[in-house]
Coordinates of C-alpha atoms and ligand atoms in Angstrom, one line a residue:
Chain A
M1 CA 2.9 22.6 -13.7
S2 CA 6.6 21.9 -14.5
A3 CA 5.6 21.4 -18.2
T4 CA 4.0 24.8 -18.2
S5 CA 7.0 26.5 -16.6
A6 CA 9.4 24.6 -19.0
Q7 CA 7.4 26.0 -22.0
L8 CA 7.2 29.5 -20.4
T9 CA 11.0 29.4 -20.0
R10 CA 11.3 28.7 -23.7
Y11 CA 9.1 31.7 -24.6
F12 CA 11.1 34.0 -22.4
Q13 CA 14.4 32.6 -23.7
R14 CA 13.3 33.6 -27.2
L15 CA 12.1 37.0 -26.0
K16 CA 15.5 37.6 -24.5
R17 CA 17.2 36.8 -27.9
E18 CA 15.1 39.4 -29.7
P19 CA 15.5 42.5 -27.7
F20 CA 14.3 44.7 -30.6
T21 CA 11.1 42.9 -31.2
T22 CA 10.5 43.1 -27.4
L23 CA 11.3 46.8 -27.3
F24 CA 9.0 47.6 -30.3
S25 CA 6.1 45.6 -29.0
L26 CA 6.4 47.1 -25.5
T27 CA 6.6 50.7 -26.8
Q28 CA 4.1 50.3 -29.6
P29 CA 1.2 51.6 -27.5
V30 CA 3.2 54.7 -26.7
I31 CA 2.6 55.7 -30.4
W32 CA -1.1 55.9 -29.6
L33 CA -0.5 58.0 -26.6
L34 CA 1.9 60.3 -28.2
F35 CA 0.2 60.9 -31.5
Y36 CA -3.4 59.9 -31.4
A37 CA -4.1 61.4 -28.0
N38 CA -2.8 64.7 -29.1
L39 CA -4.5 64.5 -32.4
M40 CA -7.9 64.1 -30.7
R41 CA -7.3 66.3 -27.8
H42 CA -9.8 69.0 -29.0
A43 CA -12.3 66.7 -30.7
D44 CA -15.9 67.3 -29.9
F45 CA -18.3 64.4 -29.3
K46 CA -21.7 65.7 -29.7
D47 CA -23.7 63.1 -27.7
A48 CA -21.3 62.7 -24.9
T49 CA -19.0 64.7 -22.9
V50 CA -15.4 63.9 -23.0
A51 CA -13.6 66.2 -20.6
D52 CA -10.0 65.2 -21.3
Y53 CA -9.4 63.0 -24.3
P54 CA -6.1 61.4 -23.1
T55 CA -7.8 60.3 -19.9
F56 CA -10.8 59.1 -21.9
M57 CA -8.5 57.1 -24.3
L58 CA -6.4 55.4 -21.6
A59 CA -8.9 52.5 -21.1
G60 CA -9.2 52.1 -24.9
I61 CA -5.5 51.9 -25.5
I62 CA -5.0 49.4 -22.7
S63 CA -7.9 47.2 -24.0
F64 CA -6.8 47.4 -27.6
T65 CA -3.2 46.5 -26.7
V66 CA -4.3 43.5 -24.7
F67 CA -6.7 42.6 -27.5
S68 CA -4.0 42.5 -30.1
N69 CA -1.5 40.7 -27.9
S70 CA -3.9 38.0 -27.1
L71 CA -5.2 37.5 -30.6
G72 CA -1.6 37.1 -31.7
G73 CA -1.0 34.8 -28.8
G74 CA -1.0 31.7 -30.9
I75 CA 1.7 32.9 -33.3
P76 CA 4.7 30.9 -31.9
L77 CA 2.6 27.7 -32.1
L78 CA 1.6 28.6 -35.7
F79 CA 5.3 28.2 -36.6
D80 CA 5.8 25.2 -34.3
K81 CA 2.9 23.6 -36.2
E82 CA 4.5 24.3 -39.6
N83 CA 8.1 23.2 -38.8
G84 CA 7.2 20.1 -36.9
F85 CA 8.2 21.3 -33.4
L86 CA 4.6 21.0 -32.3
H87 CA 4.6 17.3 -33.1
R88 CA 7.6 16.9 -30.8
L89 CA 5.9 18.8 -28.0
L90 CA 2.8 16.7 -28.4
A91 CA 4.7 13.5 -28.4
T92 CA 5.9 14.3 -24.8
P93 CA 3.7 13.5 -21.9
A94 CA 3.2 17.2 -21.2
P95 CA -0.5 17.9 -20.5
R96 CA -2.3 19.5 -23.4
S97 CA -3.5 22.2 -21.1
S98 CA 0.2 23.3 -20.5
I99 CA 0.5 24.3 -24.1
L100 CA -2.5 26.6 -23.7
L101 CA -1.6 27.8 -20.3
S102 CA 2.0 28.7 -21.1
R103 CA 0.9 30.8 -24.1
F104 CA -1.7 32.5 -21.9
I105 CA 0.7 33.3 -19.1
N106 CA 3.4 34.5 -21.5
I107 CA 0.9 36.9 -23.2
L108 CA -0.4 38.0 -19.8
I109 CA 3.0 38.9 -18.5
I110 CA 3.8 40.9 -21.7
S111 CA 0.4 42.6 -21.4
V112 CA 0.8 43.6 -17.8
A113 CA 4.2 45.1 -18.7
Q114 CA 2.6 47.1 -21.4
V115 CA -0.3 48.2 -19.2
L116 CA 2.3 49.5 -16.7
I117 CA 4.2 51.3 -19.4
I118 CA 1.0 52.8 -20.8
V119 CA -0.4 54.0 -17.5
G120 CA 3.0 55.2 -16.3
L121 CA 3.8 57.2 -19.5
S122 CA 0.4 58.7 -19.8
M123 CA 0.7 59.9 -16.2
L124 CA 4.0 61.4 -17.1
I125 CA 3.5 63.0 -20.4
L126 CA -0.3 63.4 -20.7
D127 CA -1.0 64.2 -17.1
T128 CA -3.7 61.6 -16.7
S129 CA -4.6 59.9 -13.5
I130 CA -6.7 56.9 -12.3
E131 CA -9.6 58.1 -10.2
T132 CA -9.8 54.9 -8.2
G133 CA -6.1 54.8 -7.5
I134 CA -3.9 51.7 -7.0
L135 CA -6.9 49.4 -6.3
G136 CA -8.5 50.6 -9.5
F137 CA -5.3 49.8 -11.3
L138 CA -5.3 46.3 -9.9
M139 CA -8.9 45.9 -11.0
I140 CA -7.8 47.0 -14.5
L141 CA -5.2 44.2 -14.4
L142 CA -8.0 41.7 -13.5
I143 CA -10.0 42.9 -16.5
T144 CA -6.9 42.6 -18.6
T145 CA -6.6 39.0 -17.5
L146 CA -10.2 38.2 -18.3
L147 CA -10.1 39.9 -21.7
G148 CA -6.8 38.2 -22.6
F149 CA -7.8 34.7 -21.6
G150 CA -10.6 34.1 -24.1
L151 CA -8.8 35.9 -26.9
T152 CA -5.6 33.8 -26.4
I153 CA -7.7 30.7 -26.7
L154 CA -9.4 32.0 -29.7
S155 CA -6.0 32.7 -31.3
L156 CA -5.0 29.0 -30.6
V157 CA -8.2 27.8 -32.1
L158 CA -7.4 29.8 -35.3
V159 CA -3.9 28.4 -35.3
F160 CA -5.2 24.9 -35.3
S161 CA -8.1 25.2 -37.6
L162 CA -6.6 27.4 -40.3
S163 CA -4.5 25.8 -43.0
G164 CA -1.3 27.9 -42.4
H165 CA 0.3 31.1 -41.4
A166 CA -0.8 33.1 -44.5
S167 CA -4.5 32.7 -43.7
F168 CA -3.9 33.2 -40.0
F169 CA -2.2 36.6 -40.6
A170 CA -4.8 37.6 -43.2
L171 CA -7.6 36.9 -40.8
L172 CA -5.8 38.6 -37.9
S173 CA -5.4 41.9 -39.8
F174 CA -8.9 41.5 -41.1
I175 CA -10.3 41.3 -37.6
T176 CA -8.2 43.9 -35.9
L177 CA -9.4 47.1 -37.4
P178 CA -13.1 46.3 -37.3
A179 CA -12.7 45.2 -33.7
L180 CA -11.2 48.5 -32.9
F181 CA -13.8 50.5 -34.6
L182 CA -16.7 48.4 -33.3
S183 CA -15.7 49.3 -29.7
P184 CA -15.7 52.3 -27.6
A185 CA -11.9 52.3 -27.4
L186 CA -11.5 55.6 -29.3
V187 CA -15.0 57.2 -29.1
P188 CA -17.7 57.1 -26.5
L189 CA -20.2 54.3 -26.9
E190 CA -23.0 56.9 -27.0
S191 CA -21.5 58.7 -30.1
M192 CA -21.5 55.5 -32.2
P193 CA -24.2 55.0 -34.8
D194 CA -26.9 52.7 -33.3
W195 CA -26.2 49.7 -35.6
M196 CA -22.5 49.9 -34.8
R197 CA -23.2 50.2 -31.1
W198 CA -25.2 47.0 -31.2
M199 CA -22.4 45.2 -32.9
A200 CA -20.0 46.6 -30.4
Y201 CA -21.8 44.8 -27.6
A202 CA -20.7 41.5 -29.1
N203 CA -17.1 42.6 -28.9
P204 CA -15.3 41.6 -25.7
M205 CA -13.1 44.7 -26.0
T206 CA -16.2 46.9 -25.5
H207 CA -16.9 45.5 -22.0
A208 CA -13.3 45.8 -20.9
V209 CA -13.2 49.4 -22.1
Q210 CA -16.4 50.3 -20.3
A211 CA -15.3 48.9 -17.0
M212 CA -11.8 50.3 -17.2
R213 CA -13.0 53.7 -18.3
G214 CA -15.3 54.0 -15.3
L215 CA -12.4 53.1 -13.0
V216 CA -10.2 55.7 -14.7
I217 CA -12.6 58.6 -14.9
T218 CA -15.6 58.3 -12.5
G219 CA -14.7 56.0 -9.7
W220 CA -16.1 52.7 -8.3
D221 CA -19.3 51.8 -10.1
F222 CA -19.8 48.2 -9.0
G223 CA -22.8 47.6 -11.1
Q224 CA -20.8 48.5 -14.2
I225 CA -17.7 46.6 -13.1
F226 CA -19.5 43.3 -12.2
T227 CA -21.6 43.4 -15.4
S228 CA -18.5 43.8 -17.5
L229 CA -16.5 41.1 -15.5
G230 CA -19.5 38.8 -15.8
I231 CA -19.8 39.2 -19.6
L232 CA -16.0 38.8 -20.0
A233 CA -16.1 35.7 -17.8
V234 CA -19.0 34.2 -19.9
I235 CA -17.0 34.9 -23.1
D236 CA -14.0 33.2 -21.5
V237 CA -16.0 30.1 -20.7
L238 CA -17.4 30.0 -24.2
C239 CA -13.9 30.4 -25.7
L240 CA -12.6 27.7 -23.4
G241 CA -15.4 25.3 -24.4
L242 CA -14.7 25.9 -28.1
G243 CA -10.9 25.7 -27.4
V244 CA -11.1 22.4 -25.7
R245 CA -13.2 20.9 -28.5
V246 CA -10.9 22.2 -31.3
L247 CA -7.7 21.4 -29.4
K248 CA -9.0 17.9 -28.6
R249 CA -9.6 17.2 -32.2
H250 CA -6.2 18.6 -33.3
L251 CA -4.0 17.7 -30.4
G252 CA -5.4 14.3 -29.7
Chain B
M1 CA 9.1 -15.8 -24.3
S2 CA 9.6 -12.1 -25.2
T3 CA 6.5 -10.0 -25.1
A4 CA 5.0 -7.8 -27.7
V5 CA 5.9 -4.1 -27.3
I6 CA 3.8 -3.0 -30.2
Q7 CA 0.8 -4.8 -31.5
T8 CA -1.5 -3.5 -34.2
T9 CA -4.6 -5.0 -35.6
N10 CA -6.2 -3.9 -38.8
L11 CA -4.8 -0.4 -38.4
R12 CA -6.0 2.0 -41.0
K13 CA -5.6 5.7 -41.9
T14 CA -7.0 7.3 -45.0
Y15 CA -6.2 10.7 -46.4
A16 CA -8.7 12.1 -48.8
E17 CA -10.0 8.6 -49.8
K18 CA -6.4 7.3 -50.3
A19 CA -5.3 4.8 -47.7
A20 CA -1.9 5.8 -46.3
V21 CA -2.0 2.8 -44.0
D22 CA -4.2 0.0 -45.0
G23 CA -5.1 -2.7 -42.5
L24 CA -1.7 -3.0 -40.9
E25 CA -1.0 -6.0 -38.7
L26 CA 2.2 -5.7 -36.8
T27 CA 3.9 -7.2 -33.8
V28 CA 7.2 -5.9 -32.4
K29 CA 8.9 -7.9 -29.8
E30 CA 10.6 -6.4 -26.7
G31 CA 14.3 -5.7 -27.0
Q32 CA 14.4 -5.9 -30.8
V33 CA 15.4 -3.4 -33.4
F34 CA 12.4 -3.5 -35.7
G35 CA 12.8 -2.0 -39.1
L36 CA 9.9 -0.6 -41.1
L37 CA 11.1 -0.3 -44.7
G38 CA 9.3 1.0 -47.7
P39 CA 9.6 3.4 -50.6
N40 CA 8.7 7.1 -50.3
G41 CA 5.0 7.6 -49.4
A42 CA 4.6 3.9 -48.4
G43 CA 3.1 5.0 -45.0
K44 CA 6.1 4.6 -42.6
T45 CA 5.7 8.1 -41.1
T46 CA 1.9 7.8 -40.9
T47 CA 2.3 4.4 -39.1
T48 CA 4.7 6.0 -36.7
M49 CA 2.5 9.0 -36.0
M50 CA -0.4 6.7 -35.1
L51 CA 1.8 4.6 -32.8
I52 CA 3.1 7.7 -31.0
T53 CA -0.5 8.9 -30.4
L54 CA -0.3 12.0 -32.7
L55 CA -2.6 10.7 -35.3
R56 CA -5.9 9.0 -34.6
P57 CA -6.4 5.8 -36.6
D58 CA -9.5 5.7 -38.7
S59 CA -10.1 2.2 -37.7
G60 CA -8.3 -0.7 -36.1
K61 CA -6.3 -0.9 -32.9
A62 CA -2.8 -0.3 -31.7
L63 CA -1.3 -1.3 -28.4
V64 CA 2.1 0.2 -27.4
L65 CA 3.6 -1.2 -24.3
G66 CA 0.2 -2.8 -23.6
K67 CA -1.6 0.6 -23.7
D68 CA -4.1 1.7 -26.3
V69 CA -2.8 4.6 -28.4
V70 CA -6.1 6.3 -28.5
T71 CA -7.7 5.7 -25.0
E72 CA -4.5 5.5 -23.0
A73 CA -2.4 8.0 -25.0
D74 CA -0.9 9.7 -21.9
A75 CA 0.5 6.4 -20.6
V76 CA 2.0 5.6 -24.0
R77 CA 3.7 9.1 -24.3
K78 CA 5.3 8.7 -20.9
S79 CA 7.3 5.6 -21.9
I80 CA 8.3 6.3 -25.5
G81 CA 10.8 8.5 -27.3
Y82 CA 10.4 10.0 -30.7
V83 CA 12.8 11.4 -33.3
P84 CA 11.0 12.9 -36.3
Q85 CA 12.1 12.5 -39.9
D86 CA 12.7 16.2 -40.4
P87 CA 14.8 18.0 -37.8
A88 CA 12.5 20.2 -35.7
S89 CA 14.2 21.9 -32.8
D90 CA 13.5 25.5 -31.7
R91 CA 15.9 27.4 -33.9
Y92 CA 15.9 30.4 -31.6
L93 CA 17.1 28.5 -28.6
T94 CA 20.6 27.0 -28.0
G95 CA 21.1 23.2 -28.2
R96 CA 21.3 23.0 -24.5
E97 CA 18.1 25.0 -24.0
N98 CA 16.3 22.6 -26.4
L99 CA 17.6 19.6 -24.5
Q100 CA 16.6 21.1 -21.1
L101 CA 13.1 21.8 -22.4
F102 CA 12.6 18.2 -23.5
A103 CA 14.2 16.9 -20.4
S104 CA 11.6 18.8 -18.4
L105 CA 8.7 17.8 -20.6
Y106 CA 9.7 14.2 -20.3
E107 CA 9.9 14.6 -16.5
V108 CA 13.6 13.9 -16.1
P109 CA 14.3 14.9 -12.5
K110 CA 16.0 18.3 -12.4
A111 CA 19.0 16.9 -10.5
D112 CA 19.7 14.4 -13.3
Q113 CA 19.2 16.7 -16.2
A114 CA 22.8 18.1 -16.5
D115 CA 24.3 14.6 -16.3
R116 CA 22.0 13.1 -18.8
I117 CA 22.6 15.9 -21.2
R118 CA 26.3 15.7 -20.9
A119 CA 26.3 12.0 -21.5
I120 CA 24.2 12.0 -24.6
V121 CA 26.0 15.0 -26.0
D122 CA 29.4 13.4 -25.6
L123 CA 28.1 10.4 -27.3
L124 CA 26.9 12.3 -30.3
D125 CA 29.8 14.7 -30.3
L126 CA 27.7 17.8 -30.0
G127 CA 29.6 19.2 -27.1
E128 CA 31.3 22.3 -28.6
H129 CA 28.1 23.4 -30.3
L130 CA 25.8 23.0 -27.3
D131 CA 25.6 26.7 -26.4
K132 CA 25.2 27.9 -30.0
L133 CA 21.8 28.8 -31.3
V134 CA 20.2 26.0 -33.3
K135 CA 19.7 28.2 -36.3
K136 CA 23.4 28.3 -36.7
Y137 CA 23.6 24.4 -36.7
S138 CA 24.2 22.4 -39.9
G139 CA 21.5 20.0 -40.9
G140 CA 23.4 17.0 -39.5
M141 CA 23.9 18.8 -36.2
R142 CA 20.2 19.5 -36.0
K143 CA 19.4 15.8 -36.6
K144 CA 21.8 14.8 -33.9
L145 CA 20.2 17.3 -31.5
D146 CA 16.8 15.8 -32.1
I147 CA 18.1 12.3 -31.6
A148 CA 19.7 13.4 -28.3
A149 CA 16.4 15.0 -27.2
G150 CA 14.5 11.8 -28.0
L151 CA 16.8 9.7 -25.9
L152 CA 17.3 11.9 -22.8
H153 CA 14.6 10.3 -20.7
E154 CA 15.9 6.8 -21.5
P155 CA 12.6 5.5 -22.9
K156 CA 11.8 1.8 -23.1
L157 CA 10.8 2.2 -26.7
I158 CA 12.1 4.7 -29.1
F159 CA 10.7 5.6 -32.5
L160 CA 13.3 6.8 -35.0
D161 CA 12.0 8.0 -38.3
E162 CA 14.9 7.9 -40.7
P163 CA 17.5 8.6 -38.1
S164 CA 20.5 8.8 -40.4
L165 CA 19.0 11.0 -43.1
G166 CA 21.5 13.7 -43.8
L167 CA 24.2 12.5 -41.5
D168 CA 27.8 12.1 -42.6
V169 CA 29.5 8.7 -42.5
S170 CA 31.1 9.0 -39.1
V171 CA 28.0 10.4 -37.3
R172 CA 25.9 7.8 -38.9
R173 CA 28.3 5.2 -37.5
A174 CA 28.0 6.9 -34.1
V175 CA 24.2 6.8 -34.3
W176 CA 24.3 3.1 -35.3
D177 CA 26.7 2.3 -32.4
H178 CA 24.3 4.1 -30.1
I179 CA 21.4 2.0 -31.4
H180 CA 23.4 -1.1 -30.8
G181 CA 24.1 0.2 -27.3
L182 CA 20.4 0.9 -26.7
K183 CA 19.6 -2.7 -27.7
K184 CA 22.1 -4.0 -25.3
K185 CA 20.3 -2.1 -22.5
G186 CA 17.1 -3.7 -23.6
T187 CA 15.5 -0.8 -25.3
T188 CA 13.2 -1.6 -28.2
V189 CA 13.8 0.4 -31.3
F190 CA 11.2 1.1 -34.0
L191 CA 13.2 2.3 -37.0
C192 CA 11.8 3.6 -40.2
T193 CA 14.4 3.7 -42.9
N194 CA 15.0 3.8 -46.6
Y195 CA 18.6 2.7 -46.3
M196 CA 19.1 -1.0 -46.8
D197 CA 22.6 -1.0 -45.3
E198 CA 21.1 0.6 -42.2
A199 CA 18.4 -2.1 -41.9
E200 CA 21.0 -4.8 -42.6
E201 CA 23.3 -3.5 -39.9
L202 CA 20.7 -2.8 -37.2
C203 CA 17.5 -4.7 -37.6
D204 CA 16.5 -8.0 -36.0
D205 CA 13.2 -8.0 -37.6
I206 CA 11.9 -6.3 -40.7
A207 CA 8.6 -5.4 -42.3
I208 CA 8.6 -4.0 -45.8
I209 CA 5.5 -1.9 -46.5
D210 CA 4.2 -0.5 -49.7
R211 CA 1.1 1.5 -50.2
G212 CA 0.2 1.1 -46.6
R213 CA 0.3 -2.7 -46.7
I214 CA 3.0 -5.2 -45.5
V215 CA 4.4 -6.9 -48.5
A216 CA 7.2 -8.8 -46.7
R217 CA 8.0 -9.7 -43.2
G218 CA 10.9 -11.6 -41.4
T219 CA 14.4 -11.4 -40.2
P220 CA 16.9 -10.1 -42.7
D221 CA 18.2 -13.6 -43.3
E222 CA 14.7 -15.0 -43.8
L223 CA 13.9 -12.3 -46.3
K224 CA 17.1 -12.9 -48.2
S225 CA 16.5 -16.7 -48.2
G226 CA 13.0 -16.0 -49.5
L227 CA 14.6 -14.9 -52.7
G228 CA 15.6 -18.5 -53.4
G229 CA 18.9 -18.5 -51.5
D230 CA 22.4 -17.7 -52.7
V231 CA 23.4 -18.1 -56.3
V232 CA 26.5 -19.8 -57.7
C233 CA 27.2 -18.7 -61.2
I234 CA 29.3 -21.2 -63.1
S235 CA 30.4 -21.5 -66.7
P236 CA 32.4 -24.3 -68.4
S237 CA 35.4 -23.3 -70.4
S238 CA 34.0 -25.2 -73.4
N239 CA 31.4 -23.5 -75.5
E240 CA 29.7 -26.7 -76.5
E241 CA 26.0 -26.8 -75.6
K242 CA 26.3 -30.4 -74.7
V243 CA 28.8 -29.6 -72.0
Q244 CA 26.7 -26.9 -70.6
S245 CA 23.6 -29.0 -70.3
Q246 CA 25.7 -31.8 -68.9
L247 CA 27.0 -29.5 -66.2
K248 CA 23.6 -28.2 -65.4
E249 CA 22.2 -31.7 -65.1
T250 CA 25.0 -32.8 -62.8
L251 CA 24.6 -29.9 -60.5
S252 CA 20.8 -30.0 -60.3
K253 CA 21.2 -33.5 -58.7
L254 CA 23.1 -32.2 -55.7
D255 CA 21.0 -32.3 -52.5
F256 CA 21.8 -28.7 -51.4
V257 CA 20.8 -27.2 -54.8
S258 CA 17.2 -25.9 -54.8
G259 CA 17.1 -25.1 -58.5
T260 CA 19.1 -24.3 -61.6
G261 CA 18.8 -21.8 -64.4
Q262 CA 20.8 -20.7 -67.4
D263 CA 21.8 -17.3 -68.6
G264 CA 23.6 -17.6 -71.9
K265 CA 26.7 -19.6 -71.2
K266 CA 26.4 -19.2 -67.5
I267 CA 24.7 -21.8 -65.4
L268 CA 22.9 -20.4 -62.3
V269 CA 22.7 -22.7 -59.3
Y270 CA 20.4 -21.7 -56.5
V271 CA 21.7 -23.0 -53.2
D272 CA 20.5 -22.7 -49.6
A273 CA 22.5 -20.1 -47.8
N274 CA 25.5 -22.2 -47.3
E275 CA 29.2 -21.4 -47.2
T276 CA 30.3 -24.8 -48.4
A277 CA 28.2 -24.7 -51.6
L278 CA 31.0 -23.3 -53.7
P279 CA 33.6 -26.0 -53.1
K280 CA 31.0 -28.7 -53.4
V281 CA 29.9 -27.4 -56.8
L282 CA 33.5 -27.3 -57.9
D283 CA 34.0 -30.9 -56.7
A284 CA 30.9 -32.1 -58.5
A285 CA 32.0 -30.5 -61.8
R286 CA 35.5 -32.0 -61.4
S287 CA 34.2 -35.5 -60.8
A288 CA 32.1 -35.1 -64.0
S289 CA 35.3 -34.1 -65.7
I290 CA 34.0 -30.8 -66.9
E291 CA 36.6 -28.0 -67.0
I292 CA 35.4 -24.8 -65.4
G293 CA 36.1 -21.4 -67.0
S294 CA 34.7 -19.1 -64.3
I295 CA 32.7 -19.3 -61.1
S296 CA 31.2 -16.7 -58.7
Y297 CA 29.0 -16.7 -55.7
T298 CA 26.5 -14.0 -54.9
R299 CA 24.4 -13.6 -51.8
P300 CA 21.4 -11.3 -52.4
G301 CA 21.1 -8.4 -50.0
L302 CA 18.2 -6.6 -48.6
E303 CA 18.3 -4.2 -51.5
E304 CA 17.3 -7.1 -53.8
V305 CA 14.6 -8.1 -51.4
F306 CA 13.3 -4.6 -51.2
L307 CA 13.3 -4.2 -55.0
K308 CA 11.6 -7.5 -55.5
H309 CA 8.7 -6.6 -53.2
T310 CA 8.3 -2.9 -54.1
G311 CA 10.4 -2.5 -57.2
A312 CA 7.9 -2.3 -60.0
H313 CA 6.0 0.8 -58.9
F314 CA 8.9 2.2 -57.1
T315 CA 10.6 3.2 -60.3
Q316 CA 7.3 4.1 -61.8
R317 CA 6.6 6.5 -59.1
N318 CA 10.0 8.2 -59.4
E319 CA 9.2 8.8 -63.1
D320 CA 5.9 10.4 -62.1
V321 CA 7.7 12.8 -59.8
S322 CA 10.7 13.9 -61.9
G323 CA 9.1 13.6 -65.3
K324 CA 12.0 11.4 -66.6
P325 CA 12.8 7.9 -65.6
K326 CA 15.5 7.3 -63.0
K327 CA 18.3 5.0 -63.8
K328 CA 16.8 1.6 -64.1
R329 CA 18.0 -1.3 -62.2
R330 CA 18.6 -4.6 -63.9
Ligands
ATP1 N1 -1.1 15.2 -43.9 C1 -1.4 14.5 -45.0 N2 -2.4 14.8 -45.8 C2 -2.6 14.1 -46.9 N3 -1.9 13.0 -47.3 C3 -0.9 12.7 -46.5 C4 -0.5 13.4 -45.3 N4 0.5 12.8 -44.8 C5 0.9 11.8 -45.6 N5 0.0 11.7 -46.6 C6 0.0 10.7 -47.7 O1 0.1 9.4 -47.1 C7 0.9 8.5 -47.8 C8 2.0 8.0 -46.8 O2 2.8 9.0 -46.4 P1 4.0 8.8 -45.3 O3 4.5 10.1 -44.9 O4 3.5 8.0 -44.2 O5 5.1 8.0 -46.1 P2 6.5 7.5 -45.7 O6 6.6 6.1 -45.9 O7 6.9 8.1 -44.4 O8 7.4 8.2 -46.9 P3 8.9 8.8 -46.9 O9 9.9 7.7 -47.1 O10 8.9 9.7 -48.1 O11 9.1 9.5 -45.6 C9 1.5 9.3 -48.9 O12 0.8 9.0 -50.0 C10 1.3 10.7 -48.5 O13 1.1 11.5 -49.7
MG2 MG1 8.4 9.3 -43.8

């Protein structure tokens, strides 16, 4: 545990040194709320009813923000790997899991801060609200955690199996847009072409969006919530299994 | 009497069909400064990486402090320290924050951390820079910081991969003094180096490796004697060949002389490492009534040992890299 907190301390010390990076990444989702929400306010989705686009979009923006954060969760280790710092970390008796855990917690804390900003701002400037109230908000944070966990591990897997940072960033930007479009983050699942909808089901973001959207718009639908939580949990377990295998091979 | 701290049997690591470490058999005794010497690409870093559990051997076995580096990696990591060849601290943290991080990762009790950091920092003279960001450090300061971090937890065995690379003379001296100090405390030091003066100054025991194989092994003195001992170079003032061969004949009969040779007018007399050889040779010449023109005494250093065992392809490889031959040694 102390190894995890020592590494977490490191990540936050770095964050503190780069206030502008922090500021930009924390406020980046605001761009979506400010521009995209207003752009789409009067859009008409023929197969589904979207009463208020900003409210509709809230779950999508939260999920996409968590998705990008987590998939980028391995970036510090990418550079540690290239400049030799990782070798020094690995030569210490720190448990291998602490490397993973400290990245996950670091990303989770940043994500939660962003979710707070997104929800707060969209209440303030877009007049949205969460139907299920504070408990629903806590459930949104739980979904955030489940979505982020698997993806952070996936990010670490990429860091360790790709040859260097160039291919990592190429792959990251290659994945991000399709993942956004192959999800109901910005449009209702029902309005998607069939073949895209089927692909969207394989996307963890889809399940996070569906559950959160229910909590924001309609209320407590436990069938929906538990299905989504279950699927996300299965994805997490699969990612963890893959992660343990890859990290065992690369981290010894 | 003293036990083996490192013991490898037939250790092997291959990169893309090229053996970086090729059947290494190594024993390092407790409390010694062990030097692993070898030209660039010989396999020193690869060996170190296997011993510190970061690289899995393709075959063979390595025990560090009695623990297997593959199956008991955690136990090995707890009791060793490691300073990499290239400085690798977190550039966006201060020196102190880096040291605190490693102190925690090496499980130094929180209460002791500040004292340990202060002590090591004073020793390496890093004090005034401690709260600066590492990205503002010079190369030598970074190296010192890494050395400090590797020693914080006072390991029983420390791996130093080219510790004085890029250090100025006085810091190098300080690092050497520190290594002497470690030895006094009973710490075993595994030192990879390319610097013969460093090996000469510090090492109790040396292995020279080349292309992943040990080509020479022994104490510095043993290795140097292995070259055929010290050389007395003597020439008579007369240019007559008869005088020269007479001198050679006379000297070769002395019991402490292991062989003789001739290089032009000069007679080379190989003697066992022996401080009294010079006067004895002079006496012998005088009693044979041969007048001596000049005489000198050379003791081969580790550099000669190193070149003898690795020399040939060492220069060849440098040519490969730079495209033109490096200054040749005689
Ligand atoms: N990751 C790697 N992939 C492929 N080959 C490697 C790798 N690391 C080392 N090698 C090769 O293994 C051999 C031994 O390299 P190593 O780094 O152990 O040498 P060294 O003795 O430490 O050299 P130097 O004095 O230059 O540090 C070299 O031929 C090198 O090219
Ligand atoms: Mg090396």
